[in-house]
Amino acid sequence: MKKLVVGAMFANRHIVGRRPRLVAALLLLPFTGTAWAQGTTPEGIVRAASVQAAILQFCGPYHPLDGPKALQIGKAFNDMAYSVFPKGKAKPAIDREFKRRFQEVKITGPQMWCRYQRETQKSIGSGVFLD
């Protein structure tokens, strides 16, 4: 319930007057554990999008995935980033974060990184990992 309240406050503060985005933000709450825990910042939203992109890019060989769900969640966070960053700032922030995240996976090792993400995603109930 606490996540719902924090998410609603964030959505209302940053997405006022854009009901479809507000609804999308509220629907994503069960899948946003790390983003909301990191603080409801535009950077946190971009980090959440990069996690889903990295899961799609690296985790398939190690774990069965619901690819369409991961893509949908990642796209929703990506779209949300465009709505909360000042004009012209979202794409550079997304590009930087994706580069950083993919480097993190390579340094950690894809198999270990994916194992950690599988547990994290399961704990928040995202349904992205099927095993």
PDB file of C-alpha atoms in Angstrom:
ATOM      1  CA  MET A   1       0.000   0.000   0.000  1.00  0.00           C
ATOM      2  CA  LYS A   2       2.879   2.364   0.774  1.00  0.00           C
ATOM      3  CA  LYS A   3       4.187   1.981  -2.805  1.00  0.00           C
ATOM      4  CA  LEU A   4       0.736   2.804  -4.150  1.00  0.00           C
ATOM      5  CA  VAL A   5       0.510   5.994  -2.118  1.00  0.00           C
ATOM      6  CA  VAL A   6       4.051   7.091  -3.030  1.00  0.00           C
ATOM      7  CA  GLY A   7       3.425   6.235  -6.680  1.00  0.00           C
ATOM      8  CA  ALA A   8       0.152   8.116  -6.786  1.00  0.00           C
ATOM      9  CA  MET A   9       1.776  11.173  -5.207  1.00  0.00           C
ATOM     10  CA  PHE A  10       4.596  10.997  -7.761  1.00  0.00           C
ATOM     11  CA  ALA A  11       2.221  10.551 -10.668  1.00  0.00           C
ATOM     12  CA  ASN A  12      -0.031  13.376  -9.508  1.00  0.00           C
ATOM     13  CA  ARG A  13       2.896  15.716  -8.990  1.00  0.00           C
ATOM     14  CA  HIS A  14       4.573  15.026 -12.334  1.00  0.00           C
ATOM     15  CA  ILE A  15       1.833  13.876 -14.659  1.00  0.00           C
ATOM     16  CA  VAL A  16      -1.055  16.170 -13.795  1.00  0.00           C
ATOM     17  CA  GLY A  17      -3.575  16.463 -16.577  1.00  0.00           C
ATOM     18  CA  ARG A  18      -2.326  13.389 -18.407  1.00  0.00           C
ATOM     19  CA  ARG A  19      -4.767  10.764 -17.183  1.00  0.00           C
ATOM     20  CA  PRO A  20      -3.533   7.917 -19.461  1.00  0.00           C
ATOM     21  CA  ARG A  21      -0.019   8.312 -18.116  1.00  0.00           C
ATOM     22  CA  LEU A  22      -1.305   8.478 -14.557  1.00  0.00           C
ATOM     23  CA  VAL A  23      -3.203   5.253 -15.080  1.00  0.00           C
ATOM     24  CA  ALA A  24      -0.117   3.666 -16.661  1.00  0.00           C
ATOM     25  CA  ALA A  25       2.009   4.785 -13.727  1.00  0.00           C
ATOM     26  CA  LEU A  26      -0.415   3.303 -11.230  1.00  0.00           C
ATOM     27  CA  LEU A  27      -0.686   0.054 -13.175  1.00  0.00           C
ATOM     28  CA  LEU A  28       3.097  -0.291 -13.145  1.00  0.00           C
ATOM     29  CA  LEU A  29       3.390   0.008  -9.379  1.00  0.00           C
ATOM     30  CA  PRO A  30       3.582  -3.719  -8.700  1.00  0.00           C
ATOM     31  CA  PHE A  31       6.561  -3.919 -11.075  1.00  0.00           C
ATOM     32  CA  THR A  32       8.467  -0.891  -9.856  1.00  0.00           C
ATOM     33  CA  GLY A  33       9.935  -2.012  -6.568  1.00  0.00           C
ATOM     34  CA  THR A  34      13.473  -0.908  -7.303  1.00  0.00           C
ATOM     35  CA  ALA A  35      12.488   2.310  -9.066  1.00  0.00           C
ATOM     36  CA  TRP A  36      10.306   3.507  -6.183  1.00  0.00           C
ATOM     37  CA  ALA A  37      12.787   2.267  -3.574  1.00  0.00           C
ATOM     38  CA  GLN A  38      15.512   4.309  -5.281  1.00  0.00           C
ATOM     39  CA  GLY A  39      13.348   7.375  -5.025  1.00  0.00           C
ATOM     40  CA  THR A  40      10.744   8.613  -7.423  1.00  0.00           C
ATOM     41  CA  THR A  41      13.115  10.535  -9.601  1.00  0.00           C
ATOM     42  CA  PRO A  42      13.366  10.686 -13.366  1.00  0.00           C
ATOM     43  CA  GLU A  43      16.702   8.890 -13.034  1.00  0.00           C
ATOM     44  CA  GLY A  44      15.012   6.089 -11.080  1.00  0.00           C
ATOM     45  CA  ILE A  45      12.485   5.679 -13.877  1.00  0.00           C
ATOM     46  CA  VAL A  46      15.274   5.471 -16.452  1.00  0.00           C
ATOM     47  CA  ARG A  47      17.075   2.884 -14.276  1.00  0.00           C
ATOM     48  CA  ALA A  48      13.910   0.776 -14.189  1.00  0.00           C
ATOM     49  CA  ALA A  49      13.664   0.949 -17.994  1.00  0.00           C
ATOM     50  CA  SER A  50      17.303  -0.079 -18.353  1.00  0.00           C
ATOM     51  CA  VAL A  51      16.795  -3.123 -16.121  1.00  0.00           C
ATOM     52  CA  GLN A  52      14.050  -4.430 -18.412  1.00  0.00           C
ATOM     53  CA  ALA A  53      16.153  -3.765 -21.522  1.00  0.00           C
ATOM     54  CA  ALA A  54      19.126  -5.603 -20.023  1.00  0.00           C
ATOM     55  CA  ILE A  55      16.925  -8.528 -18.979  1.00  0.00           C
ATOM     56  CA  LEU A  56      15.724  -8.835 -22.572  1.00  0.00           C
ATOM     57  CA  GLN A  57      19.225  -8.461 -23.971  1.00  0.00           C
ATOM     58  CA  PHE A  58      21.120 -10.800 -21.653  1.00  0.00           C
ATOM     59  CA  CYS A  59      18.903 -13.171 -19.657  1.00  0.00           C
ATOM     60  CA  GLY A  60      17.195 -15.302 -22.307  1.00  0.00           C
ATOM     61  CA  PRO A  61      20.029 -17.846 -22.543  1.00  0.00           C
ATOM     62  CA  TYR A  62      19.903 -18.445 -18.771  1.00  0.00           C
ATOM     63  CA  HIS A  63      16.215 -18.192 -17.849  1.00  0.00           C
ATOM     64  CA  PRO A  64      12.887 -18.436 -19.682  1.00  0.00           C
ATOM     65  CA  LEU A  65      11.402 -14.961 -20.041  1.00  0.00           C
ATOM     66  CA  ASP A  66       8.068 -13.393 -20.821  1.00  0.00           C
ATOM     67  CA  GLY A  67       9.660 -11.161 -23.434  1.00  0.00           C
ATOM     68  CA  PRO A  68       6.517  -9.243 -24.374  1.00  0.00           C
ATOM     69  CA  LYS A  69       5.888  -8.399 -20.696  1.00  0.00           C
ATOM     70  CA  ALA A  70       9.482  -7.209 -20.172  1.00  0.00           C
ATOM     71  CA  LEU A  71       9.228  -5.138 -23.331  1.00  0.00           C
ATOM     72  CA  GLN A  72       5.894  -3.653 -22.229  1.00  0.00           C
ATOM     73  CA  ILE A  73       7.204  -2.731 -18.773  1.00  0.00           C
ATOM     74  CA  GLY A  74      10.418  -1.278 -20.201  1.00  0.00           C
ATOM     75  CA  LYS A  75       8.515   0.742 -22.811  1.00  0.00           C
ATOM     76  CA  ALA A  76       6.155   2.096 -20.171  1.00  0.00           C
ATOM     77  CA  PHE A  77       9.091   3.297 -18.065  1.00  0.00           C
ATOM     78  CA  ASN A  78      10.759   4.714 -21.153  1.00  0.00           C
ATOM     79  CA  ASP A  79       7.578   6.607 -22.072  1.00  0.00           C
ATOM     80  CA  MET A  80       7.253   7.808 -18.485  1.00  0.00           C
ATOM     81  CA  ALA A  81      10.829   9.133 -18.610  1.00  0.00           C
ATOM     82  CA  TYR A  82       9.917  11.272 -21.626  1.00  0.00           C
ATOM     83  CA  SER A  83       7.020  12.724 -19.676  1.00  0.00           C
ATOM     84  CA  VAL A  84       9.006  13.664 -16.557  1.00  0.00           C
ATOM     85  CA  PHE A  85      12.336  14.872 -17.963  1.00  0.00           C
ATOM     86  CA  PRO A  86      12.534  18.416 -19.317  1.00  0.00           C
ATOM     87  CA  LYS A  87      12.231  18.587 -23.093  1.00  0.00           C
ATOM     88  CA  GLY A  88      15.380  17.334 -24.816  1.00  0.00           C
ATOM     89  CA  LYS A  89      16.817  15.746 -21.657  1.00  0.00           C
ATOM     90  CA  ALA A  90      15.166  12.295 -21.714  1.00  0.00           C
ATOM     91  CA  LYS A  91      17.007  10.714 -24.638  1.00  0.00           C
ATOM     92  CA  PRO A  92      20.511  11.614 -23.418  1.00  0.00           C
ATOM     93  CA  ALA A  93      19.616  10.356 -19.918  1.00  0.00           C
ATOM     94  CA  ILE A  94      18.213   7.116 -21.322  1.00  0.00           C
ATOM     95  CA  ASP A  95      21.240   6.587 -23.550  1.00  0.00           C
ATOM     96  CA  ARG A  96      23.668   7.184 -20.648  1.00  0.00           C
ATOM     97  CA  GLU A  97      21.780   4.855 -18.335  1.00  0.00           C
ATOM     98  CA  PHE A  98      21.451   2.053 -20.884  1.00  0.00           C
ATOM     99  CA  LYS A  99      25.183   2.249 -21.603  1.00  0.00           C
ATOM    100  CA  ARG A 100      25.931   2.179 -17.865  1.00  0.00           C
ATOM    101  CA  ARG A 101      23.536  -0.736 -17.243  1.00  0.00           C
ATOM    102  CA  PHE A 102      24.901  -2.845 -20.082  1.00  0.00           C
ATOM    103  CA  GLN A 103      28.432  -2.221 -18.815  1.00  0.00           C
ATOM    104  CA  GLU A 104      27.286  -3.306 -15.329  1.00  0.00           C
ATOM    105  CA  VAL A 105      25.990  -6.579 -16.776  1.00  0.00           C
ATOM    106  CA  LYS A 106      29.221  -7.218 -18.640  1.00  0.00           C
ATOM    107  CA  ILE A 107      31.342  -6.513 -15.547  1.00  0.00           C
ATOM    108  CA  THR A 108      29.163  -8.635 -13.248  1.00  0.00           C
ATOM    109  CA  GLY A 109      28.769 -11.370 -15.820  1.00  0.00           C
ATOM    110  CA  PRO A 110      25.431 -11.919 -17.528  1.00  0.00           C
ATOM    111  CA  GLN A 111      24.615 -15.192 -15.800  1.00  0.00           C
ATOM    112  CA  MET A 112      25.197 -13.811 -12.288  1.00  0.00           C
ATOM    113  CA  TRP A 113      23.459 -10.517 -13.068  1.00  0.00           C
ATOM    114  CA  CYS A 114      20.445 -12.338 -14.491  1.00  0.00           C
ATOM    115  CA  ARG A 115      20.239 -14.647 -11.481  1.00  0.00           C
ATOM    116  CA  TYR A 116      20.125 -11.607  -9.194  1.00  0.00           C
ATOM    117  CA  GLN A 117      17.521  -9.889 -11.375  1.00  0.00           C
ATOM    118  CA  ARG A 118      15.404 -13.035 -11.483  1.00  0.00           C
ATOM    119  CA  GLU A 119      15.177 -13.014  -7.686  1.00  0.00           C
ATOM    120  CA  THR A 120      14.512  -9.274  -7.571  1.00  0.00           C
ATOM    121  CA  GLN A 121      11.821  -9.437 -10.251  1.00  0.00           C
ATOM    122  CA  LYS A 122      10.182 -12.419  -8.546  1.00  0.00           C
ATOM    123  CA  SER A 123      10.130 -10.565  -5.216  1.00  0.00           C
ATOM    124  CA  ILE A 124       8.215  -7.659  -6.785  1.00  0.00           C
ATOM    125  CA  GLY A 125       5.928  -9.954  -8.788  1.00  0.00           C
ATOM    126  CA  SER A 126       6.766  -8.651 -12.259  1.00  0.00           C
ATOM    127  CA  GLY A 127       6.250 -12.003 -13.972  1.00  0.00           C
ATOM    128  CA  VAL A 128       9.096 -11.294 -16.399  1.00  0.00           C
ATOM    129  CA  PHE A 129      11.029 -14.449 -15.468  1.00  0.00           C
ATOM    130  CA  LEU A 130       9.044 -17.623 -16.036  1.00  0.00           C
ATOM    131  CA  ASP A 131      11.119 -19.977 -13.868  1.00  0.00           C
TER     132      ASP A 131
END
